[in-house]
mmCIF file of C-alpha atoms in Angstrom:
data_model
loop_
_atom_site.group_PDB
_atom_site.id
_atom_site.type_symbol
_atom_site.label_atom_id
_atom_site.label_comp_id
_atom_site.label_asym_id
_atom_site.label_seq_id
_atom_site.Cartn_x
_atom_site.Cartn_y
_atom_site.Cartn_z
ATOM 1 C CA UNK A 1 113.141 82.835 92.498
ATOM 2 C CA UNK A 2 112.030 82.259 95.878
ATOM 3 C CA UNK A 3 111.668 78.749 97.060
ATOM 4 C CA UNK A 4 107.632 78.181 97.499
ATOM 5 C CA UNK A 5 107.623 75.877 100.035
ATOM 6 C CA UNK A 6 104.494 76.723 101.733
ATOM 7 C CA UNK A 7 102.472 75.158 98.655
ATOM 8 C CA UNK A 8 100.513 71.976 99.724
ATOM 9 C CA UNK A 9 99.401 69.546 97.561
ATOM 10 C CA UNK A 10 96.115 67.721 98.945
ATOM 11 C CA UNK A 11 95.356 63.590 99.118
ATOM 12 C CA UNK A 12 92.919 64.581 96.388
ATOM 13 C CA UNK A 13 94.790 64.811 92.740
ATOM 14 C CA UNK A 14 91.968 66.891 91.434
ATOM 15 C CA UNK A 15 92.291 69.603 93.637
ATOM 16 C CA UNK A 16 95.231 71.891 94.789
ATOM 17 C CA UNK A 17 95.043 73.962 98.094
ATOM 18 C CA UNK A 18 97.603 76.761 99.770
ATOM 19 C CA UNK A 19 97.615 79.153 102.841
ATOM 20 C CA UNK A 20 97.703 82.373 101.313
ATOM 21 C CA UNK A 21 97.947 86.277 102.899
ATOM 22 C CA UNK A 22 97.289 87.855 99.969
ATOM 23 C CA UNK A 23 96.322 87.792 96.480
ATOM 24 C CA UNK A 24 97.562 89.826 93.182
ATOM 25 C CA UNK A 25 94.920 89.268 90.101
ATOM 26 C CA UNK A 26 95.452 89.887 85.978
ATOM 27 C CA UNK A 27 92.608 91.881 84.680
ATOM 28 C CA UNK A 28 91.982 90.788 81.039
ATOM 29 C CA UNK A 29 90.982 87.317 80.675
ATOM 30 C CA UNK A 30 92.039 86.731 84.385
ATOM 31 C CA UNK A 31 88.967 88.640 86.042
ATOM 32 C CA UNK A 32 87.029 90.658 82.940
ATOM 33 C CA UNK A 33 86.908 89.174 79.729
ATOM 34 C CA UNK A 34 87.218 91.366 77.143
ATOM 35 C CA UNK A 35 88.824 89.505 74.404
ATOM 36 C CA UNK A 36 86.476 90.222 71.761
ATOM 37 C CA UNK A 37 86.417 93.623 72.467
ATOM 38 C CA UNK A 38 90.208 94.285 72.714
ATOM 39 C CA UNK A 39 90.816 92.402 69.015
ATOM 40 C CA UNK A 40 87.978 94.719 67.424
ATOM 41 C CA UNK A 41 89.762 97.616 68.808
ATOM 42 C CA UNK A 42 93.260 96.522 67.648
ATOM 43 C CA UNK A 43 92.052 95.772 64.124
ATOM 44 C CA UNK A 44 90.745 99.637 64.207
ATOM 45 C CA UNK A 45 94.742 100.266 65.016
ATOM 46 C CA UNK A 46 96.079 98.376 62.318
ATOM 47 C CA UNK A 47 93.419 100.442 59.840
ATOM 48 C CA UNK A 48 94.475 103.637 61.571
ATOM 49 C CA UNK A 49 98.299 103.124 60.863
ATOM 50 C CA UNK A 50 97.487 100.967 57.391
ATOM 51 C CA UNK A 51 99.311 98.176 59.278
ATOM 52 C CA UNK A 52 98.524 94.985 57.298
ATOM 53 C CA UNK A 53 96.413 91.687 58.842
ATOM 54 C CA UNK A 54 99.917 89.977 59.711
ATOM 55 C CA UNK A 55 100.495 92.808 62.131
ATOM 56 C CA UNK A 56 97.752 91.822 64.683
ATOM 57 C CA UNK A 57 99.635 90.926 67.927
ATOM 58 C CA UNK A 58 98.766 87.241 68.878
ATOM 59 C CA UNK A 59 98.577 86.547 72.312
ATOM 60 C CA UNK A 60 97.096 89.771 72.680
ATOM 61 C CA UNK A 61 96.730 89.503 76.675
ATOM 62 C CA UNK A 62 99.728 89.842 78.777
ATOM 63 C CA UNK A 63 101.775 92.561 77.421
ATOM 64 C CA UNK A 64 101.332 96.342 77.801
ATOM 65 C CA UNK A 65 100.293 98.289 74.296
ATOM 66 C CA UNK A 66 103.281 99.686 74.233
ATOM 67 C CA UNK A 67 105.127 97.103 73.764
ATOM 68 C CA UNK A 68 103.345 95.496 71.018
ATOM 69 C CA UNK A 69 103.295 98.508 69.219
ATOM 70 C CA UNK A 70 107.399 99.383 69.220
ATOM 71 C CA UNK A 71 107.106 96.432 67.043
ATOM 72 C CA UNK A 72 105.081 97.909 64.928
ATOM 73 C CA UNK A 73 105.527 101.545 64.240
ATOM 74 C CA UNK A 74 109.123 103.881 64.500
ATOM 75 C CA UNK A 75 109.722 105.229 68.053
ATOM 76 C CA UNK A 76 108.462 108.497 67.375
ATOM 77 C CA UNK A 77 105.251 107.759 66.486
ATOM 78 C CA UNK A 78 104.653 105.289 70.004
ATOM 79 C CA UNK A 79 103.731 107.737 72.417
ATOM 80 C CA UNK A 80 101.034 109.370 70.153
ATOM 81 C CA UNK A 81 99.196 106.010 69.015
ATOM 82 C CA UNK A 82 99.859 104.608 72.887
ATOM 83 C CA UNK A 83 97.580 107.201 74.002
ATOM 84 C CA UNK A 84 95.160 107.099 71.116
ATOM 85 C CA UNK A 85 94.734 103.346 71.122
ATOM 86 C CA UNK A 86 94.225 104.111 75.341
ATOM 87 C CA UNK A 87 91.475 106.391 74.836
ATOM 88 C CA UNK A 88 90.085 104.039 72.649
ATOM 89 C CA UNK A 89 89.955 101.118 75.026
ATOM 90 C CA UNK A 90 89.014 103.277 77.794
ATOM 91 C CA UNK A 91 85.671 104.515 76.211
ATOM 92 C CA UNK A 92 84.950 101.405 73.777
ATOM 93 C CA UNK A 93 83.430 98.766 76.508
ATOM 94 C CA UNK A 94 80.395 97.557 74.944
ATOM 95 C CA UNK A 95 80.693 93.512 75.291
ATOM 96 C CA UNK A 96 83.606 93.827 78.833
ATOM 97 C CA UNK A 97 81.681 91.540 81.371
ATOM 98 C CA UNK A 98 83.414 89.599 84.468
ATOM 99 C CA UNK A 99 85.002 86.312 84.000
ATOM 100 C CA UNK A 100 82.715 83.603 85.253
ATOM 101 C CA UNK A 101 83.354 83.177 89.554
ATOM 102 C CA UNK A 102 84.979 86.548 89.953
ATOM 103 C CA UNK A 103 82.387 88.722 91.644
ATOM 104 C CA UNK A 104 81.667 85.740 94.003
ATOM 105 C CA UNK A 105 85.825 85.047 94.703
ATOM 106 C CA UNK A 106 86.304 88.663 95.203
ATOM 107 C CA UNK A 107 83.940 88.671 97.458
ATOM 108 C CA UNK A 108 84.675 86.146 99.105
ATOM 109 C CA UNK A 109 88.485 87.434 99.724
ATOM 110 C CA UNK A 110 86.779 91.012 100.657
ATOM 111 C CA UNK A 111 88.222 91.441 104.088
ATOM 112 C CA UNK A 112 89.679 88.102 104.695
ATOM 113 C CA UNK A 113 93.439 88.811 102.997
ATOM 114 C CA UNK A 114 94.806 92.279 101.102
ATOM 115 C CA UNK A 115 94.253 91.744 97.452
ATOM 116 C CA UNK A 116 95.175 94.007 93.921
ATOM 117 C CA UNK A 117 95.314 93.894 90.610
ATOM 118 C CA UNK A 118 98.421 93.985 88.249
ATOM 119 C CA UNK A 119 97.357 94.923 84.725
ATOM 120 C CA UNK A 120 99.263 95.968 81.280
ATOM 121 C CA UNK A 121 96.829 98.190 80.971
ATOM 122 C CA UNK A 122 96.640 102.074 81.849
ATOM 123 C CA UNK A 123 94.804 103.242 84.903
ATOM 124 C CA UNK A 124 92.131 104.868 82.528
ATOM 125 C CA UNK A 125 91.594 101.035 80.594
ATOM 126 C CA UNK A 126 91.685 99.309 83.737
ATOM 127 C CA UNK A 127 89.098 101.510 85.843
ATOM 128 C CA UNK A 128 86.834 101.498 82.830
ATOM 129 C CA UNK A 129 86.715 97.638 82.274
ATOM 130 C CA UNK A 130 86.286 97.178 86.119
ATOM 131 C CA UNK A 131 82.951 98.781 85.702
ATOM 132 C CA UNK A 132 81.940 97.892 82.785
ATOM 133 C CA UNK A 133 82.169 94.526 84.628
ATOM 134 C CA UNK A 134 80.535 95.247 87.820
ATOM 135 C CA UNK A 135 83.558 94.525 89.597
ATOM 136 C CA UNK A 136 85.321 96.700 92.890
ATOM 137 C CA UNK A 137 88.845 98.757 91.928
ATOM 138 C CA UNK A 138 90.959 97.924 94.575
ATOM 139 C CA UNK A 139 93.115 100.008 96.267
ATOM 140 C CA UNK A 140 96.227 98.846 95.306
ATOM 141 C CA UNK A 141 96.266 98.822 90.780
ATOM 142 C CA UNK A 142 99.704 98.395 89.576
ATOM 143 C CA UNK A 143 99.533 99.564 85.972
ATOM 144 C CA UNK A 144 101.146 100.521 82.310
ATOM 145 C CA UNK A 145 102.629 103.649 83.514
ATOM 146 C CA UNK A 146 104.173 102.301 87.253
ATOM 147 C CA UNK A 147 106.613 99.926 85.380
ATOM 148 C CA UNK A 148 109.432 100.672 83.430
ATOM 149 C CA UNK A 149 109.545 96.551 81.841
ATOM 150 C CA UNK A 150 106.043 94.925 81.785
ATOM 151 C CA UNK A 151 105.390 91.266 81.791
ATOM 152 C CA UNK A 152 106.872 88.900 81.281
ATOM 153 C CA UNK A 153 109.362 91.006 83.454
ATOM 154 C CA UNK A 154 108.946 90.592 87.001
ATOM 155 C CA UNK A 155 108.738 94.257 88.190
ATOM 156 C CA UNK A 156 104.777 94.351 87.653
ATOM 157 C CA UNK A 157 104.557 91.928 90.286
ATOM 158 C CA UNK A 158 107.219 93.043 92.590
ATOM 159 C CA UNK A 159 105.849 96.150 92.528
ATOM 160 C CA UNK A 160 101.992 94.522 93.333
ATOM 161 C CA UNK A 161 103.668 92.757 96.807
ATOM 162 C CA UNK A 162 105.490 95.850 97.617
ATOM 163 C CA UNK A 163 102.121 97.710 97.892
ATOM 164 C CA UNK A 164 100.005 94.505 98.819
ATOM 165 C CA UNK A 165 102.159 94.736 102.286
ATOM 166 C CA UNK A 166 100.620 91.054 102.722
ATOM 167 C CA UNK A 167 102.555 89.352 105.901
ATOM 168 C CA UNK A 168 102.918 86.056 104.200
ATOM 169 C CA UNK A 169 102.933 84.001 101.141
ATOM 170 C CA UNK A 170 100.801 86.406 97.707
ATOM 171 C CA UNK A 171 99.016 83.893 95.130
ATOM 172 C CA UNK A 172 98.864 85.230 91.482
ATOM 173 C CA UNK A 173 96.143 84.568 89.210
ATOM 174 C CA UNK A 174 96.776 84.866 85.473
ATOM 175 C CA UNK A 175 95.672 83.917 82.418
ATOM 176 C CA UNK A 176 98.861 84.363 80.060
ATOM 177 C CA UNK A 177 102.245 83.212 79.554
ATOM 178 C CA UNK A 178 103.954 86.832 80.126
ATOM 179 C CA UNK A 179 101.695 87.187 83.715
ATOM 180 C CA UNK A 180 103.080 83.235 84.868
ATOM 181 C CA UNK A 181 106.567 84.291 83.771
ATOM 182 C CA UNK A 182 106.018 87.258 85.436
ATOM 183 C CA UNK A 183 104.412 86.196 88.822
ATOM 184 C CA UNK A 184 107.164 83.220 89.518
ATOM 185 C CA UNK A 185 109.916 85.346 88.556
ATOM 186 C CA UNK A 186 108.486 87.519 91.425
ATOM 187 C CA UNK A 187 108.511 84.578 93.582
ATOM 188 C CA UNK A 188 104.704 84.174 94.027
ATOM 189 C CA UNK A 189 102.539 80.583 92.872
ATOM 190 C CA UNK A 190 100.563 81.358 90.175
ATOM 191 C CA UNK A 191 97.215 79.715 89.555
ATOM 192 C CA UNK A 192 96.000 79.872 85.764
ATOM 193 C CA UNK A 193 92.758 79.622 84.215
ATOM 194 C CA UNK A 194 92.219 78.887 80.656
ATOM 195 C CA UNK A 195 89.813 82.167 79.318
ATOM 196 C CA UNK A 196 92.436 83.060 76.454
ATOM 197 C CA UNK A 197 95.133 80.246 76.312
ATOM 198 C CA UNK A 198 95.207 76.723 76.227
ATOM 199 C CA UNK A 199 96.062 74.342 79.567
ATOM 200 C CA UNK A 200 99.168 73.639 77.234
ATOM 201 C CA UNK A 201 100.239 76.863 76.865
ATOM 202 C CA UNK A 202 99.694 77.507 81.024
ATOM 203 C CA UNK A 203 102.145 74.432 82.119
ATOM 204 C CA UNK A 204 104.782 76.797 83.638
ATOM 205 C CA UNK A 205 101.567 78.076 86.434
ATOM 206 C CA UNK A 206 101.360 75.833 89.942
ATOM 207 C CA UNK A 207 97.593 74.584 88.978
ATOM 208 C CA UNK A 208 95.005 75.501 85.737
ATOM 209 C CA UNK A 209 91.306 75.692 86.130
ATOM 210 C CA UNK A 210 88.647 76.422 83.537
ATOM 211 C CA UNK A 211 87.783 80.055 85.432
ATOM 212 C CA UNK A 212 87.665 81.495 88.869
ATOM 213 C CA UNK A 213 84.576 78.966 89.893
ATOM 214 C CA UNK A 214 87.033 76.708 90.163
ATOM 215 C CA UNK A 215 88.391 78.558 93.573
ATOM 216 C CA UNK A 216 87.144 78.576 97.156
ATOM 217 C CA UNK A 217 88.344 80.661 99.813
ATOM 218 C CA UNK A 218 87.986 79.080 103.301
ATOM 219 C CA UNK A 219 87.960 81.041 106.614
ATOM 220 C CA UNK A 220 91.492 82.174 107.963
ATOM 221 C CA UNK A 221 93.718 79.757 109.141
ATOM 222 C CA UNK A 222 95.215 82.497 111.030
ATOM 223 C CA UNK A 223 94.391 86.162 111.597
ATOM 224 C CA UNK A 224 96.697 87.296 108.605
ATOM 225 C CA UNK A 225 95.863 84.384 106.106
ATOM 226 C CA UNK A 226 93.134 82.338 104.172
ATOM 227 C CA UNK A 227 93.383 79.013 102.458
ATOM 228 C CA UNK A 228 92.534 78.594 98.605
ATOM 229 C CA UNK A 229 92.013 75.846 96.753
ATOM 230 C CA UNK A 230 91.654 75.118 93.495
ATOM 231 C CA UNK A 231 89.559 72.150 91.762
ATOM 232 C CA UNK A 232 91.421 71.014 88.485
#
């Protein structure tokens, strides 16, 4: 893992602040939340498959469908009930709305730094809950189907910096154990907030907040970077 030496730690204990040139963002529970709609559509799974109660994946966020599912069903049946359980989450948004502070944060970093989004979901999932939301698609979406291993596996996140382009240090923002893992393997300080896990569960992350009102973006320090902080 790279070393992350450019992370400052202010006078202030309840606050945490680095320069950043670009930012990589979790979708569920890290910018939408759509936790309640994600666990009805997994218990319509388990009744598709007759999969009992004790097969509902818990955490739920942070890992890509597929990979839950191989747990669950033999390997020739994946592909199919990948794609129907997609098409399902794709068109069943009813309840998806934006985690509280991210309109306002990604509007604040519109045009200051690069920024993207690295999801386990599939392009279709991810576009749909975006809008649902009210909240932009960026241009760079790193998804299901552009990774071979999803989180906790680094390459979601690798892949996010290779297309970010950012000329300096990339901040994460997660909300799940896999997407830290994932981030820091990467070599990239992760900030966590606490919309489906507990603080406990978050201790490997650089800093946990509530949600994203918990984050300012100031002005550039430099033409290429911004500085973020984050109030514990």
């Amino acid at each position: 893992m790279a070393a992350r030496t450019h992370l400052d730690r202010l006078a202030n204990p309840e606050t945490w602040s680095t320069t950043l040139a670009g930012i990589l963002f979790d979708l569920d529970g890290t910018l939408v939340d759509s936790t309640a709609v994600v666990e009805r559509q997994w218990w319509t799974f388990l009744d598709w498959y007759g999969l009992p109660a004790e097969a509902f994946p818990e955490p739920l966020h942070g890992k890509r469908a597929e990979d839950h599912i191989r747990g669950l069903l033999p390997d020739d049946q994946v592909a199919d009930a990948v794609a129907r359980l997609s098409a399902l989450e794709a068109t069943d948004i009813a309840g998806v709305t934006a985690v509280p502070g991210a309109a306002t944060l990604l509007d604040a970093v519109a045009g200051v730094v690069p920024w993207g989004i690295v999801t386990s979901g599939t392009y279709e999932v991810a576009t749909a809950r975006l809008a649902a939301a009210g909240l932009p698609t960026p241009g760079v979406l790193v998804t299901a189907e552009d990774v071979r291993a999803g989180k906790p596996d680094p390459e979601p996140y690798l892949i996010g910096l290779e297309r970010l382009g950012a000329a300096g240090p990339v901040v994460v923002f997660e909300d799940a154990p896999a997407g830290i893992r994932s981030g820091r393997e990467a070599g990239c300080p992760v900030v966590a907030v606490t919309t489906s896990h507990p603080a406990a569960d978050l201790a490997e992350a650089d800093v946990v907040v509530p949600d994203l009102t918990a984050i300012a973006l100031t002005a550039p320090a430099r033409d290429d970077s911004a500085v973020l902080t984050a109030a514990r």
